[in-house]
JSON list of C-alpha atoms in Angstrom, two decimals:
[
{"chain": "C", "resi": 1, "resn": "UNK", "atom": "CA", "xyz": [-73.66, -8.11, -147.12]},
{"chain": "C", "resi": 2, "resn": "UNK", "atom": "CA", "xyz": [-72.90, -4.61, -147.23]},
{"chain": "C", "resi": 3, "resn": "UNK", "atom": "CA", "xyz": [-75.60, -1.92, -148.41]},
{"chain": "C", "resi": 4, "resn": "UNK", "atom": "CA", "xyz": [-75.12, 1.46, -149.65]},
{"chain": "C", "resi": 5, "resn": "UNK", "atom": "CA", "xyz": [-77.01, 4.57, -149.79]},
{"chain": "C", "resi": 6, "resn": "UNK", "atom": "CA", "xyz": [-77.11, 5.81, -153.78]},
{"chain": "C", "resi": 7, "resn": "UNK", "atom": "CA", "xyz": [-76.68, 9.44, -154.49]},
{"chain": "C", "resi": 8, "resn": "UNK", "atom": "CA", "xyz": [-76.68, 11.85, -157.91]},
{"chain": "C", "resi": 9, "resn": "UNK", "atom": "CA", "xyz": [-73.36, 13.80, -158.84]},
{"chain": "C", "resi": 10, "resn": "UNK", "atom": "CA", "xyz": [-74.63, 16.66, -156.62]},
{"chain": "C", "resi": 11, "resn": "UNK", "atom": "CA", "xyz": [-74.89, 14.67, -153.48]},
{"chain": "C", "resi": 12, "resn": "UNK", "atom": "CA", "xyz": [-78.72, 14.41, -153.60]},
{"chain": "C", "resi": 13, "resn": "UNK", "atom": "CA", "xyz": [-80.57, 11.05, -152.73]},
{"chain": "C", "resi": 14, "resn": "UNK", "atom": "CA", "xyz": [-81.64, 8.81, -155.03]},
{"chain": "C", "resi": 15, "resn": "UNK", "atom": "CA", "xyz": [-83.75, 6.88, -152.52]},
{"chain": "C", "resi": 16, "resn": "UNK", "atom": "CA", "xyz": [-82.54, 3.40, -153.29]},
{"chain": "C", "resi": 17, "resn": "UNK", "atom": "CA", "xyz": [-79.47, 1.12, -152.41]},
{"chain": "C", "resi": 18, "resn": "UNK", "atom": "CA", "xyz": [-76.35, -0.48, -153.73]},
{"chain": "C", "resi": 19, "resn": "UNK", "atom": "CA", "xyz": [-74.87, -3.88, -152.87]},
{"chain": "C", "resi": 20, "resn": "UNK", "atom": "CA", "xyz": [-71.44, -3.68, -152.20]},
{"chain": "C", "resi": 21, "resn": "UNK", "atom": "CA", "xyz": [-69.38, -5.28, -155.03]},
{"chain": "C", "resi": 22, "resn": "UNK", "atom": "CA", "xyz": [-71.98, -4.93, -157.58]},
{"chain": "C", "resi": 23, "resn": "UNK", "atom": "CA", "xyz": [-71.76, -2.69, -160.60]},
{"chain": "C", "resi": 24, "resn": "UNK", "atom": "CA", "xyz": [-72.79, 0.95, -160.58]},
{"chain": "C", "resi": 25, "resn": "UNK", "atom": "CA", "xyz": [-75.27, 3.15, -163.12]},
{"chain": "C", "resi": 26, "resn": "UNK", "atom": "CA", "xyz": [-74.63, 5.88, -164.50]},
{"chain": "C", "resi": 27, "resn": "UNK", "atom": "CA", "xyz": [-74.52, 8.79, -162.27]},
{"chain": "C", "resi": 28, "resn": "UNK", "atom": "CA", "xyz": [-74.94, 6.60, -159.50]},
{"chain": "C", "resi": 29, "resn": "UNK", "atom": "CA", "xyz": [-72.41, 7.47, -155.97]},
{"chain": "C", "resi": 30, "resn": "UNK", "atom": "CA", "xyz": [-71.92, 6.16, -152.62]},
{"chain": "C", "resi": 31, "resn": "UNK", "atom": "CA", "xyz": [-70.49, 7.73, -150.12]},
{"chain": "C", "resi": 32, "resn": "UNK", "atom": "CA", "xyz": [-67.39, 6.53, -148.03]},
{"chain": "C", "resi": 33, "resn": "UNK", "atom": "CA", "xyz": [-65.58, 8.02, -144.95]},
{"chain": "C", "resi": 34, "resn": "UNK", "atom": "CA", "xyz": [-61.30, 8.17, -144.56]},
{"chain": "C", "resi": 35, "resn": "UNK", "atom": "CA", "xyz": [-59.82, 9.68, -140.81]},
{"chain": "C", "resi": 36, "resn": "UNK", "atom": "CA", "xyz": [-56.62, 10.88, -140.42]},
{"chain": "C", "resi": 37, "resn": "UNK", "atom": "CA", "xyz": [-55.66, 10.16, -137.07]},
{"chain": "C", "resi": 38, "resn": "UNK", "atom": "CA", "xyz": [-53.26, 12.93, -135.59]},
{"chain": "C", "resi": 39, "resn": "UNK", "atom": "CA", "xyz": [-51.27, 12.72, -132.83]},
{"chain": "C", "resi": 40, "resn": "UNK", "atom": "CA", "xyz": [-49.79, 15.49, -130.61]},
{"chain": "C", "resi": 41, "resn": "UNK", "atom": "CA", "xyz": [-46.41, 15.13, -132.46]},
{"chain": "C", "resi": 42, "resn": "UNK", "atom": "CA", "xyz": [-48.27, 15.86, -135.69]},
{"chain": "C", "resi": 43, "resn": "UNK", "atom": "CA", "xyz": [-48.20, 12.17, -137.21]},
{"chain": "C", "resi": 44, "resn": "UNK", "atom": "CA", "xyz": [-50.81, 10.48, -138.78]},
{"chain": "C", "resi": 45, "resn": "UNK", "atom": "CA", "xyz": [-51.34, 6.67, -138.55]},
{"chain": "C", "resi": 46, "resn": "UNK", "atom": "CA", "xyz": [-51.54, 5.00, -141.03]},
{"chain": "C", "resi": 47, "resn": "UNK", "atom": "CA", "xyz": [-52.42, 1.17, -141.62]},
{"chain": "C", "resi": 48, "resn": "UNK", "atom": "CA", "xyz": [-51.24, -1.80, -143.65]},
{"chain": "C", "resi": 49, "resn": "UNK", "atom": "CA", "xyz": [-53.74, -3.34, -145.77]},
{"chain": "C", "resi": 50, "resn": "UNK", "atom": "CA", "xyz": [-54.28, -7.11, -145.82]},
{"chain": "C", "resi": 51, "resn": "UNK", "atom": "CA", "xyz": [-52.37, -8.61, -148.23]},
{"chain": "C", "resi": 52, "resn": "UNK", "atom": "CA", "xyz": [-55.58, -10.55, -149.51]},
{"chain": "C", "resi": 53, "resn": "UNK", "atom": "CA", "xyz": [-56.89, -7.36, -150.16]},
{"chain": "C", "resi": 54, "resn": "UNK", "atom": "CA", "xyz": [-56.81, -4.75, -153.18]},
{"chain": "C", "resi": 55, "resn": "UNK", "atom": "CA", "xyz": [-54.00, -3.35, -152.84]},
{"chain": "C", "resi": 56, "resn": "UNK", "atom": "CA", "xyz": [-52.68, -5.62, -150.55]},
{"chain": "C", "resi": 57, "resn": "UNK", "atom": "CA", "xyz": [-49.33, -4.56, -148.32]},
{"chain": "C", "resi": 58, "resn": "UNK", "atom": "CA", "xyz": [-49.95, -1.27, -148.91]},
{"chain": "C", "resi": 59, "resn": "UNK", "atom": "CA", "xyz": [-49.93, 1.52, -146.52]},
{"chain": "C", "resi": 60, "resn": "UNK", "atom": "CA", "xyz": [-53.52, 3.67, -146.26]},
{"chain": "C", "resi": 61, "resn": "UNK", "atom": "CA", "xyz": [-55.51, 5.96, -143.35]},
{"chain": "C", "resi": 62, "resn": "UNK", "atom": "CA", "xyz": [-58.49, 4.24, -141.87]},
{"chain": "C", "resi": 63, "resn": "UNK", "atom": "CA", "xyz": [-61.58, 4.01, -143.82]},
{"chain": "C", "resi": 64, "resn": "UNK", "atom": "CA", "xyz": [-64.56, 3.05, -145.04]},
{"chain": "C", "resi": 65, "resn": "UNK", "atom": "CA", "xyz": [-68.14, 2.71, -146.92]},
{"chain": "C", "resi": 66, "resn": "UNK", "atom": "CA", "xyz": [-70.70, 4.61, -145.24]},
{"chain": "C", "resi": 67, "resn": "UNK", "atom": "CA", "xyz": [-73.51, 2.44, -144.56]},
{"chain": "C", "resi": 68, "resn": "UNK", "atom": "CA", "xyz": [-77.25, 2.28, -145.71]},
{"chain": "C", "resi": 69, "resn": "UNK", "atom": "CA", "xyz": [-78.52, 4.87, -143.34]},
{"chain": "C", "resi": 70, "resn": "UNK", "atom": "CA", "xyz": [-75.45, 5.90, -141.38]},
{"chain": "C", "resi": 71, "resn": "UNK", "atom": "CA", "xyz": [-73.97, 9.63, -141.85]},
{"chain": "C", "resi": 72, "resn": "UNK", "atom": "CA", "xyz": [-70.30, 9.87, -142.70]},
{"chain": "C", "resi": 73, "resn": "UNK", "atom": "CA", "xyz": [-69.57, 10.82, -139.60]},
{"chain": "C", "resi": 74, "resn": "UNK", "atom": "CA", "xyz": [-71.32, 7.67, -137.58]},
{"chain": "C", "resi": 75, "resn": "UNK", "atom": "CA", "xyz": [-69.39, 5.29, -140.73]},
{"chain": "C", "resi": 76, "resn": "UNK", "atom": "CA", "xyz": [-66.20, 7.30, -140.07]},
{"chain": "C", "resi": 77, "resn": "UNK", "atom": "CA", "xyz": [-66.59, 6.53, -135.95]},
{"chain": "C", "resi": 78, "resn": "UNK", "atom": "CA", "xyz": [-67.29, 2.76, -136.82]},
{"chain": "C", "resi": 79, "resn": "UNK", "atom": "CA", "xyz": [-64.91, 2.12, -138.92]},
{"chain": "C", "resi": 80, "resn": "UNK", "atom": "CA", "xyz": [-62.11, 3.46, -136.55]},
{"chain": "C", "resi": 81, "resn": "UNK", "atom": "CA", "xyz": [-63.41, 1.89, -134.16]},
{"chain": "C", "resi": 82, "resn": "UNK", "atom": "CA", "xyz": [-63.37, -1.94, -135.82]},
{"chain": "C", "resi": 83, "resn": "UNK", "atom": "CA", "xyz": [-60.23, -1.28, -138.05]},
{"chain": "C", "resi": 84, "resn": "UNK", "atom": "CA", "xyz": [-57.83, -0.03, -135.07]},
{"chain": "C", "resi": 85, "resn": "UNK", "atom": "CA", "xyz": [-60.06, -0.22, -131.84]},
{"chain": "C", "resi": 86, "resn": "UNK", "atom": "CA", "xyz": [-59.58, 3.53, -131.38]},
{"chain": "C", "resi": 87, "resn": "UNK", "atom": "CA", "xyz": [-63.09, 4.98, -129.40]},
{"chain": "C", "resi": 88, "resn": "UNK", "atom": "CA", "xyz": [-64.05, 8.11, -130.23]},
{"chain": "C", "resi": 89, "resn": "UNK", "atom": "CA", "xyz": [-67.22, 10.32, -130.70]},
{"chain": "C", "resi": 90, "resn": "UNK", "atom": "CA", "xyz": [-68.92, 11.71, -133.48]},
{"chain": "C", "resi": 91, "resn": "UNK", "atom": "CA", "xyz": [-67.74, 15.48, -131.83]},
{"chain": "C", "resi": 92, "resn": "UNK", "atom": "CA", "xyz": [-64.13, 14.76, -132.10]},
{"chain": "C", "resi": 93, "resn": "UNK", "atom": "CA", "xyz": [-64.60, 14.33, -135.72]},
{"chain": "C", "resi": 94, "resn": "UNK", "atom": "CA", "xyz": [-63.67, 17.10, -137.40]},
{"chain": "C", "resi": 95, "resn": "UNK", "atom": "CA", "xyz": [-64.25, 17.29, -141.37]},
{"chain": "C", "resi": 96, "resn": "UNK", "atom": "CA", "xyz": [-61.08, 18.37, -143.47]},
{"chain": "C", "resi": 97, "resn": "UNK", "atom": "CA", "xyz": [-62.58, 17.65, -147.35]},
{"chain": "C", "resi": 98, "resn": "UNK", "atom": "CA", "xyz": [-64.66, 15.89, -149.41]},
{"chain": "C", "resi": 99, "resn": "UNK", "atom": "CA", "xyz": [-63.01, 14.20, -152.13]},
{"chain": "C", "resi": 100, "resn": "UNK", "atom": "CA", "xyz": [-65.26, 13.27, -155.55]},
{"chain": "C", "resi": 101, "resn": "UNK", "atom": "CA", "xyz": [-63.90, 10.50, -157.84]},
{"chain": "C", "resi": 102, "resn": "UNK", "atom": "CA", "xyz": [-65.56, 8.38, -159.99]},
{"chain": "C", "resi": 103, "resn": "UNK", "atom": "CA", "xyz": [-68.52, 6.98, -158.12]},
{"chain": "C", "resi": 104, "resn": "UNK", "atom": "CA", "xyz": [-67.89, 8.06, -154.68]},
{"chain": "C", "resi": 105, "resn": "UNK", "atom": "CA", "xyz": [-68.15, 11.35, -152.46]},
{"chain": "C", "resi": 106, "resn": "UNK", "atom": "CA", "xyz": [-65.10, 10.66, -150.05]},
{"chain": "C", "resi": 107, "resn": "UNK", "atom": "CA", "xyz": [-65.72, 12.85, -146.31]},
{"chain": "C", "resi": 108, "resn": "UNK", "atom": "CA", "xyz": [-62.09, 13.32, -144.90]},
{"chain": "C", "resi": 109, "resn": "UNK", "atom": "CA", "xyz": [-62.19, 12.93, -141.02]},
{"chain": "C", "resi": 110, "resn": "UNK", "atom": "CA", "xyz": [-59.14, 14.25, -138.84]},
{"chain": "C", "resi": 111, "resn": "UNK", "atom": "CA", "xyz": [-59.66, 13.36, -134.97]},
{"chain": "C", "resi": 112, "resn": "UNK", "atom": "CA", "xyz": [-56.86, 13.93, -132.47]},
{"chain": "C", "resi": 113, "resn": "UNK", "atom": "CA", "xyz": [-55.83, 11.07, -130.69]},
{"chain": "C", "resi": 114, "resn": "UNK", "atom": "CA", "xyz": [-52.38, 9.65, -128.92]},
{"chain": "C", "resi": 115, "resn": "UNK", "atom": "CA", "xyz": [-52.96, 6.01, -128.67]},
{"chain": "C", "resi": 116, "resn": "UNK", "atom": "CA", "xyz": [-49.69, 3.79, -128.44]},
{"chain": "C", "resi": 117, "resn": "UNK", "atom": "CA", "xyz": [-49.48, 1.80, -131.19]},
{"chain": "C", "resi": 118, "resn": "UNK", "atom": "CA", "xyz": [-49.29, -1.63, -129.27]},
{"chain": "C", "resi": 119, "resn": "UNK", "atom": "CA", "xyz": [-53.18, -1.08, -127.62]},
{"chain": "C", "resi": 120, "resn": "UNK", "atom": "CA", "xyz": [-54.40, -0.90, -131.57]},
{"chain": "C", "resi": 121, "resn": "UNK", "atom": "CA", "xyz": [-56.69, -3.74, -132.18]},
{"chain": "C", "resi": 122, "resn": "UNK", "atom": "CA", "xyz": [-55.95, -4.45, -135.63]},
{"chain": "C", "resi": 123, "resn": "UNK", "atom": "CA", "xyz": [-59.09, -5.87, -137.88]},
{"chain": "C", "resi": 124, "resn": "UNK", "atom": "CA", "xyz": [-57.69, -9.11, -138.73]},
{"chain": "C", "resi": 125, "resn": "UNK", "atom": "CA", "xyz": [-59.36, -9.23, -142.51]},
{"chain": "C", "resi": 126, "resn": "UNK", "atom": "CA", "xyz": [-58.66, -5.82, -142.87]},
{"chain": "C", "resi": 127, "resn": "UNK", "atom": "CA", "xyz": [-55.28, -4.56, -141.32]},
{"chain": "C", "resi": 128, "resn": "UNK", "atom": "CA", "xyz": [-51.75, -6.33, -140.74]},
{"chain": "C", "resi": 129, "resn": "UNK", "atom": "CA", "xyz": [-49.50, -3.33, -139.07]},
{"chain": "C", "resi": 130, "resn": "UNK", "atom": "CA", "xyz": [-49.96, 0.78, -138.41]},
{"chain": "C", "resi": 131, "resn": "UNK", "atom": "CA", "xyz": [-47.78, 3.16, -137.46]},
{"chain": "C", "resi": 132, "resn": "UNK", "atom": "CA", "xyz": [-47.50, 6.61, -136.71]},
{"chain": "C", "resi": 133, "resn": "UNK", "atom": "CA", "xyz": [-46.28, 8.06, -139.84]},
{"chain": "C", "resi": 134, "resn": "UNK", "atom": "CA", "xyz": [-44.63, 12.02, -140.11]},
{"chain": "C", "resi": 135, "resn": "UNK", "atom": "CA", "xyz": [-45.65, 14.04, -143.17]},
{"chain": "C", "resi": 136, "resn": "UNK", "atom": "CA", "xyz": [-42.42, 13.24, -144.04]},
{"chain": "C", "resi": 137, "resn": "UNK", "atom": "CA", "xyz": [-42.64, 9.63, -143.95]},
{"chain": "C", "resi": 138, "resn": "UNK", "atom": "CA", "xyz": [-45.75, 9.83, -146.13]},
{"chain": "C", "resi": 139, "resn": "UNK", "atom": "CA", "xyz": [-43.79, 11.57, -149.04]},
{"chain": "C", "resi": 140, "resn": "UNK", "atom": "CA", "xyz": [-41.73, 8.56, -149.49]},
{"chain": "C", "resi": 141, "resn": "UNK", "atom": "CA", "xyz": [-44.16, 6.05, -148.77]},
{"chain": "C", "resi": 142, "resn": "UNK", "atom": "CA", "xyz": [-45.70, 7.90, -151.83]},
{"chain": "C", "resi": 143, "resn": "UNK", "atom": "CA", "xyz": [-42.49, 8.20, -153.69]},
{"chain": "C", "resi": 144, "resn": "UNK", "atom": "CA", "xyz": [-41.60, 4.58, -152.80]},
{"chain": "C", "resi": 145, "resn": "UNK", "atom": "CA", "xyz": [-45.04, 3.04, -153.78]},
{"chain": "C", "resi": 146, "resn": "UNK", "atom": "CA", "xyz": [-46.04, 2.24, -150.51]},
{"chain": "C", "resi": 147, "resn": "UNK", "atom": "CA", "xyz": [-49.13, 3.79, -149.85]},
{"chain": "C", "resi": 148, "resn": "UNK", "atom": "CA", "xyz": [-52.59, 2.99, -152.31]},
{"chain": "C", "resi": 149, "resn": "UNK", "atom": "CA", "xyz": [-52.37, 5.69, -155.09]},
{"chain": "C", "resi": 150, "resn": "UNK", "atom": "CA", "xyz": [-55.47, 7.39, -153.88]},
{"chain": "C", "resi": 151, "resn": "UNK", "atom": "CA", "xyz": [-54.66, 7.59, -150.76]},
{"chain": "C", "resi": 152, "resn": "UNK", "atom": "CA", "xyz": [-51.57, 9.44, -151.20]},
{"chain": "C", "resi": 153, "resn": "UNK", "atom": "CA", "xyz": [-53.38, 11.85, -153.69]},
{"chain": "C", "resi": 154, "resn": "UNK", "atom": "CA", "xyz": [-55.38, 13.05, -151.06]},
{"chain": "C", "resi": 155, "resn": "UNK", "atom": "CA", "xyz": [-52.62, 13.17, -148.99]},
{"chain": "C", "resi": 156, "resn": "UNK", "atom": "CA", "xyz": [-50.81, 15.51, -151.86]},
{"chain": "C", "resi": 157, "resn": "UNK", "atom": "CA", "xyz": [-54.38, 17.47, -152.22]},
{"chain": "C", "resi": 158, "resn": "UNK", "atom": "CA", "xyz": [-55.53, 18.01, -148.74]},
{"chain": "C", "resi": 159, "resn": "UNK", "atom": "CA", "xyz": [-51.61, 18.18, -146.85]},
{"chain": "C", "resi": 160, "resn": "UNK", "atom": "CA", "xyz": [-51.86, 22.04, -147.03]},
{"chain": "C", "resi": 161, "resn": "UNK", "atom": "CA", "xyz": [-55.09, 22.14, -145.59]},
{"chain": "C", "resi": 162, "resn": "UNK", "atom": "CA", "xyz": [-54.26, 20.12, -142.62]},
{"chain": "C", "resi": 163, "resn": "UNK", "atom": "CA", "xyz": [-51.24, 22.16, -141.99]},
{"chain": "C", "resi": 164, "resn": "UNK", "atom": "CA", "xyz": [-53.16, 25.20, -141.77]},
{"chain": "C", "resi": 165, "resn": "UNK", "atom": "CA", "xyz": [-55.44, 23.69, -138.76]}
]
């Protein structure tokens, strides 16, 4: 079982928890982590989602719910960590945006890393392929349906950004 920390629409505490899966309240958020790996070649990986999952095939970043207790920063470290086996701190982490929608607060992640694809340990229940993907690539992934919706709507929203670092 997975617990989340409950926040207001500004961000604030509300000092109780949410069961993952369960059904929200109004004006009640959790928040949830997403890293954009980035290599020296300027690629991002990106990950194939289990096909028993929501949106199943489909192409995403790493990512997560942040954990009863845990900052965005520790979820965003442990959930790179299990999802590709990738090791990093929480100083690497940089944070490119936060992303509202519905019931979440999303922290965007980028971390610099040049890990072969072939030493990724995959999450079994969670991931079935990544590759290193240009910005290029992740147009027509978008164009061709690939990649979740969201995902590449925060690609579109926060691509300048990342350019500019």
């Amino acid at each position: 079982m997975e617990y989340w920390d409950l926040y207001d629409k500004d961000r604030k505490p509300l000092g109780r928890t949410h069961l993952r899966g369960e059904e929200f309240s109004e004006g009640e958020y959790y928040v949830c982590c997403e890293i954009w790996v980035i290599n020296s070649e300027g690629k991002l990986l990106t990950t194939k989602r289990h096909p028993d999952k929501k949106a199943g095939n489909m192409w995403e970043f790493v990512g997560g719910g942040t954990l009863a207790g845990e900052t965005t920063k520790q979820s965003a470290v442990r959930e790179l960590m299990e999802e590709t086996g990738i090791r990093v701190s929480e100083d690497e982490m940089t944070l490119l945006a936060t992303y509202t929608r519905k019931n979440y607060f999303q922290d965007i992640f980028t971390v610099k890393s040049d890990v072969p694809i072939e030493s990724l340990t995959l999450q079994p229940d969670e991931t079935v392929d990544a590759k290193w993907s240009s910005f290029e690539d992740i147009e027509k992934m978008i164009a061709a349906e690939e990649i979740v919706y969201t995902v590449g709507k925060r690609f579109e929203t926060f691509r300048e950004k990342l350019e500019k670092r």
